[in-house]
Short mmCIF file of C-alpha atoms in Angstrom, two decimals:
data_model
loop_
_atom_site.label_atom_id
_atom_site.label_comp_id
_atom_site.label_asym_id
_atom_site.label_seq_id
_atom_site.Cartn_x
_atom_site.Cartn_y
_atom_site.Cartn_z
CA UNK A 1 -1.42 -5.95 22.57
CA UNK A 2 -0.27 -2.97 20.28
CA UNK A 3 1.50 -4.90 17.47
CA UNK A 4 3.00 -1.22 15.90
CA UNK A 5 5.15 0.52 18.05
CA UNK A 6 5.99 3.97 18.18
CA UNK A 7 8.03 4.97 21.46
CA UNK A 8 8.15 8.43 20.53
CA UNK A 9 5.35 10.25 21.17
CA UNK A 10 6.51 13.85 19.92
CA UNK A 11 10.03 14.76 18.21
CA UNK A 12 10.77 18.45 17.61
CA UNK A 13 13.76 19.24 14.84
CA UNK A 14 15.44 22.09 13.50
CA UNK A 15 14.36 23.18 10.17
CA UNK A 16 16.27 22.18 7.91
CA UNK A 17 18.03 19.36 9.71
CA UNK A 18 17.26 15.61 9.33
CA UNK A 19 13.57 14.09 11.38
CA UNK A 20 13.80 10.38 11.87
CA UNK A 21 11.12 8.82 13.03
CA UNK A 22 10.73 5.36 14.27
CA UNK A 23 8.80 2.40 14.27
CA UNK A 24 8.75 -0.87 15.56
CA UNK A 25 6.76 -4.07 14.74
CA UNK A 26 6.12 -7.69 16.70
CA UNK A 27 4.03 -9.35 14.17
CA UNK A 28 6.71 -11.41 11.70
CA UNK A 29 3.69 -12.00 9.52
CA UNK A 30 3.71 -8.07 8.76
CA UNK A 31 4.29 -7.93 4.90
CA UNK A 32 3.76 -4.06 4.02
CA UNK A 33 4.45 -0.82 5.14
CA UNK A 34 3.17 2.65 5.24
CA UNK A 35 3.64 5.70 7.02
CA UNK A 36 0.80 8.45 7.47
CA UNK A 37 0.50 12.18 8.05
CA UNK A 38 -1.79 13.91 9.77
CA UNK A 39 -2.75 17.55 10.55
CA UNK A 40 -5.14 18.49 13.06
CA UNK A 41 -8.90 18.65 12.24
CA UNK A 42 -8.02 16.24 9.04
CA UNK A 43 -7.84 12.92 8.34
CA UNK A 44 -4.43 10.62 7.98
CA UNK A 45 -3.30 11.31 4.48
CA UNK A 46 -1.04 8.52 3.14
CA UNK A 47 2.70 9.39 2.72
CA UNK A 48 5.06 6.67 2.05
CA UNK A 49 5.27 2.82 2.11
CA UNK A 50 7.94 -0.32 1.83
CA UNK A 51 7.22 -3.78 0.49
CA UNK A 52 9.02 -6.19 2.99
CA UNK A 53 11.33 -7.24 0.14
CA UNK A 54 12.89 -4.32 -0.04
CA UNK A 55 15.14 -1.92 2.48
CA UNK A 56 14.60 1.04 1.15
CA UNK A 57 11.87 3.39 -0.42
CA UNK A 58 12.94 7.09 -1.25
CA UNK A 59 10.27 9.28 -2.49
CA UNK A 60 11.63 13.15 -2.38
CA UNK A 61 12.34 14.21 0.81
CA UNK A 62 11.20 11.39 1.94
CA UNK A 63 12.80 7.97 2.55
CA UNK A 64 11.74 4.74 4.56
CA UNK A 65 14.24 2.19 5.90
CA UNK A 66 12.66 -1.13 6.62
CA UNK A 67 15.06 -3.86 8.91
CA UNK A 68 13.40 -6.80 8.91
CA UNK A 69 15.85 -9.22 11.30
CA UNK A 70 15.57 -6.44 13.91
CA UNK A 71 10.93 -5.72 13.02
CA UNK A 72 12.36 -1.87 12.61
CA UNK A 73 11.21 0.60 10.46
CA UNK A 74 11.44 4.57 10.25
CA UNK A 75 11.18 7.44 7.97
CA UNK A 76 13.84 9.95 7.46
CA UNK A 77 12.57 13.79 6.59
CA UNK A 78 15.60 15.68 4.88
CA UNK A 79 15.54 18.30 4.81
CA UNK A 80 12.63 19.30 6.91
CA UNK A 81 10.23 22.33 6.44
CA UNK A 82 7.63 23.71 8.64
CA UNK A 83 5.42 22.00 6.81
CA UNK A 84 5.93 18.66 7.94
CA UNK A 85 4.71 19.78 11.44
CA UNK A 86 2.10 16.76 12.29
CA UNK A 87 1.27 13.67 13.90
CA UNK A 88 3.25 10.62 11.90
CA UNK A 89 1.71 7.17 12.20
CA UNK A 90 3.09 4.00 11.17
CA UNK A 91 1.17 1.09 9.69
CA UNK A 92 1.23 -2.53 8.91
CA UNK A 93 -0.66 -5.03 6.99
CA UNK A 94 -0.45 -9.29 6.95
CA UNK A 95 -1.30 -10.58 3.28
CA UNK A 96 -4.75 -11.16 2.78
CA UNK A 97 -6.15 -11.54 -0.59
CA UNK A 98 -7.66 -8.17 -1.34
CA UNK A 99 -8.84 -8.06 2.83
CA UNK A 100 -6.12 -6.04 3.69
CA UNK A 101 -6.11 -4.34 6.88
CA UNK A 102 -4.04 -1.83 8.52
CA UNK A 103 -2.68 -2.17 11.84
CA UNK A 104 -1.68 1.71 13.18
CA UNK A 105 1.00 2.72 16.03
CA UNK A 106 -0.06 5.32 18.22
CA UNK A 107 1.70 8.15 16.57
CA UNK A 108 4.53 10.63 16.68
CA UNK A 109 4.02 14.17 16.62
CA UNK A 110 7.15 16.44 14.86
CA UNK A 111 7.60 19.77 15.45
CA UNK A 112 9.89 21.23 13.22
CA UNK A 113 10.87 24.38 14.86
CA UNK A 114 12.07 27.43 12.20
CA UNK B 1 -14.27 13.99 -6.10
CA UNK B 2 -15.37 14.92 -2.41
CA UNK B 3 -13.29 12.01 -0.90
CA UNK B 4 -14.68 10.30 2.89
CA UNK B 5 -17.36 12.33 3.88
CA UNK B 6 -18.06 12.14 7.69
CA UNK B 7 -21.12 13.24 10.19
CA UNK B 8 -21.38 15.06 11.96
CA UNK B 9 -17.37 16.42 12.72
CA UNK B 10 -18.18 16.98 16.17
CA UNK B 11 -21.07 15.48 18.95
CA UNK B 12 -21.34 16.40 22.17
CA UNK B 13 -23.64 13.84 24.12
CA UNK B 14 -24.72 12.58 27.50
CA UNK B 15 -24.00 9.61 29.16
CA UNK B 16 -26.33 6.74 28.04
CA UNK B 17 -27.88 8.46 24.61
CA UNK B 18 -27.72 6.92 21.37
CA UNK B 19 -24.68 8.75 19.31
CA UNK B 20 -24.75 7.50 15.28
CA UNK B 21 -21.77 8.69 12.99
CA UNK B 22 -22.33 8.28 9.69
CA UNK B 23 -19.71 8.40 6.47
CA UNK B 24 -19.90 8.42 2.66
CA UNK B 25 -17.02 6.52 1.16
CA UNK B 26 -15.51 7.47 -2.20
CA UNK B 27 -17.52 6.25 -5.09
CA UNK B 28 -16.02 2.72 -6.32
CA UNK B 29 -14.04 1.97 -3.35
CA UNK B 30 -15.42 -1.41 -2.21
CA UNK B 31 -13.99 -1.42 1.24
CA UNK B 32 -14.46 0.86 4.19
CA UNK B 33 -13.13 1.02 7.60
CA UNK B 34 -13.55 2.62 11.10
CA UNK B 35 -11.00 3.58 13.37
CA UNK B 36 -10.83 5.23 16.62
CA UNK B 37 -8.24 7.30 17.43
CA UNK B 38 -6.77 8.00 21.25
CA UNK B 39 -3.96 8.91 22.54
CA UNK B 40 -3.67 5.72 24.62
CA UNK B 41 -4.21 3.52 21.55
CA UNK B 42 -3.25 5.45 18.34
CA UNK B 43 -5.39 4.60 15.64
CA UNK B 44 -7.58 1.15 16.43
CA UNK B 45 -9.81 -0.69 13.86
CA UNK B 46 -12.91 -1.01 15.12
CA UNK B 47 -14.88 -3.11 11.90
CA UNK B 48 -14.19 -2.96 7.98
CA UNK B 49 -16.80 -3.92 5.41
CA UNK B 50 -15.71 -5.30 2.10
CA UNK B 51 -18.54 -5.39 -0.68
CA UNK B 52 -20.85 -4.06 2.15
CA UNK B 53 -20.42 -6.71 4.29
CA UNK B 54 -18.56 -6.93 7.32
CA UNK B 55 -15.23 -8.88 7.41
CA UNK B 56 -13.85 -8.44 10.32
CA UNK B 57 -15.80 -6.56 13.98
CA UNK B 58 -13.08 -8.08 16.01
CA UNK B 59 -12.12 -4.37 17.37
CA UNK B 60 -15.62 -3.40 18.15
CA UNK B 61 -15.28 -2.60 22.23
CA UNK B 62 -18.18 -4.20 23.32
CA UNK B 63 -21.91 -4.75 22.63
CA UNK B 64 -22.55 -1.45 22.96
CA UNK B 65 -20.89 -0.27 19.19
CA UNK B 66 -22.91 -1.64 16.05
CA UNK B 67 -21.93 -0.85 12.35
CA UNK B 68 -23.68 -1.07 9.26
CA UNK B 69 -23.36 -0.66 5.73
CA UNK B 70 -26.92 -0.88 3.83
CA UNK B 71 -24.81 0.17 0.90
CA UNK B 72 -22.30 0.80 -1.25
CA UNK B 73 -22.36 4.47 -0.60
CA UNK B 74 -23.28 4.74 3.64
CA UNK B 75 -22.12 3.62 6.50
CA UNK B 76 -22.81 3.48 9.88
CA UNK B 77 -21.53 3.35 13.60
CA UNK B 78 -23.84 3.51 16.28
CA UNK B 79 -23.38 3.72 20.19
CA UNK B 80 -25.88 3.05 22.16
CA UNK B 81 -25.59 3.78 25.79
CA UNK B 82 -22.45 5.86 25.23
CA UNK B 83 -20.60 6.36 27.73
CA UNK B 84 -17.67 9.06 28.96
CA UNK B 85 -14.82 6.21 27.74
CA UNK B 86 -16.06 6.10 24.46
CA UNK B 87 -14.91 10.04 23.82
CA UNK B 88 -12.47 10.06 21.03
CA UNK B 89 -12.04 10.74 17.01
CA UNK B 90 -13.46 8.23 14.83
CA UNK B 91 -12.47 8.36 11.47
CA UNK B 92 -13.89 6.41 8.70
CA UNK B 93 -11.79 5.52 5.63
CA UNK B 94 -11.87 3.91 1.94
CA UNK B 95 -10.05 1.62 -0.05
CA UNK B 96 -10.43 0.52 -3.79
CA UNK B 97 -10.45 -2.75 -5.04
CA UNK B 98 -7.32 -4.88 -5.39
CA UNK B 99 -5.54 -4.58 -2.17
CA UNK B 100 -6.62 -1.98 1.17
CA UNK B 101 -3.41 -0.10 0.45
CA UNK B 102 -4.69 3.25 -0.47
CA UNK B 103 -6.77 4.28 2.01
CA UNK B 104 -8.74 7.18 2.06
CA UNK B 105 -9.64 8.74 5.54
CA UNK B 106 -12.48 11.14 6.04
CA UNK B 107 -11.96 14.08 8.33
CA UNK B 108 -13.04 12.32 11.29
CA UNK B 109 -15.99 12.65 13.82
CA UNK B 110 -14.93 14.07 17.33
CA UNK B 111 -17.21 12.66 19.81
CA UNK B 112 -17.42 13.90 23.53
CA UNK B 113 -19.87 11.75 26.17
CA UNK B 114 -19.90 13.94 29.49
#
């Protein structure tokens, strides 16, 4: 049963126009959440997360919208650069006294096309 | 600090040998984790150690996949018979103490059974 959801399995964008990409979660216990990059060849590299009492994290470009009544979240890329070409993957983690463990989605891959 | 070192980054096996990855988690992280990645499944915890000792195997496929963690500073995952379904990345990561938030993936091990 794949508790993170990403429907989208690739997304190609304009450069310089606005990549949203979107996750969604069935787990209500699901307190935390992170998005991840990846390139090929590498390993995820951590990107962005949202505590579940909050809406809204902006870092930079960057900026991660968490709806909690509707188990939603996504991550908004503005503007975005060639760079940001790569696999996204969503993540999710129940509180568990310093055991922590992610739960992944299966991954969006963005194109940004120049 | 050379971050999650993984071994080898690609195998190439035949059905029913022995295949053992092997990873080197960042010095002072106390918990470490490994994933499989497909395209079927996204990422997928297989087993995390905390303090060297396993917490939770409950994504281990079957009898066939064992893990171990001697010590602070190796880990294993061994396969033994593999098998053509088991071909996929498997990435180890690392976490420091006080919460599994900032994980540190390695650069993953791409393993082919034919």
């Amino acid at each position: 049963d794949q508790q993170v959801k990403q429907n989208s399995p690739s997304l190609s964008v304009q450069e310089g126009r606005i990549s949203i990409l979107n996750c969604d979660y069935t787990n209500s216990m699901f307190d935390y959440f992170l998005w991840y990059k990846k390139y090929p060849a590498e390993g995820p590299t951590f990107l962005i997360s949202i505590s579940s009492i909050k809406d809204k994290n902006e870092d930079g470009r960057f900026t991660v919208f968490l709806n909690k009544s509707a188990k939603h979240l996504s991550l908004h890329i503005v503007p975005s650069q060639p760079g940001d070409s790569a696999v996204y993957f969503c993540a999710a983690s129940v509180p568990n006294f310093g055991n922590e463990k992610l739960t992944f989605g299966t991954g969006t891959r963005l194109t940004i096309i120049p | 600090d050379a971050g999650v070192i993984q071994s080898p980054r690609h195998e190439v096996t035949e059905m029913g040998q022995e295949v053992t990855l092997r990873c080197k988690p960042i010095s002072g992280h106390n918990s470490l984790f490994w994933y499989r990645q497909t395209m079927m499944r996204g990422l997928e915890l297989l087993i995390y150690f905390n303090n060297n000792v396993p917490i939770d195997d409950s994504g281990m496929p079957e009898d066939r996949f064992s893990a171990k963690m001697p010590n602070a500073s190796f880990s294993t995952l061994k396969i033994q018979p593999s098998e053509p379904r088991d071909s996929a990345v498997y990435f180890c990561a690392s976490s420091p103490p006080g919460g599994n938030y900032g994980y540190t993936f390695g650069s993953g091990t791409r393993l082919t059974v034919v």
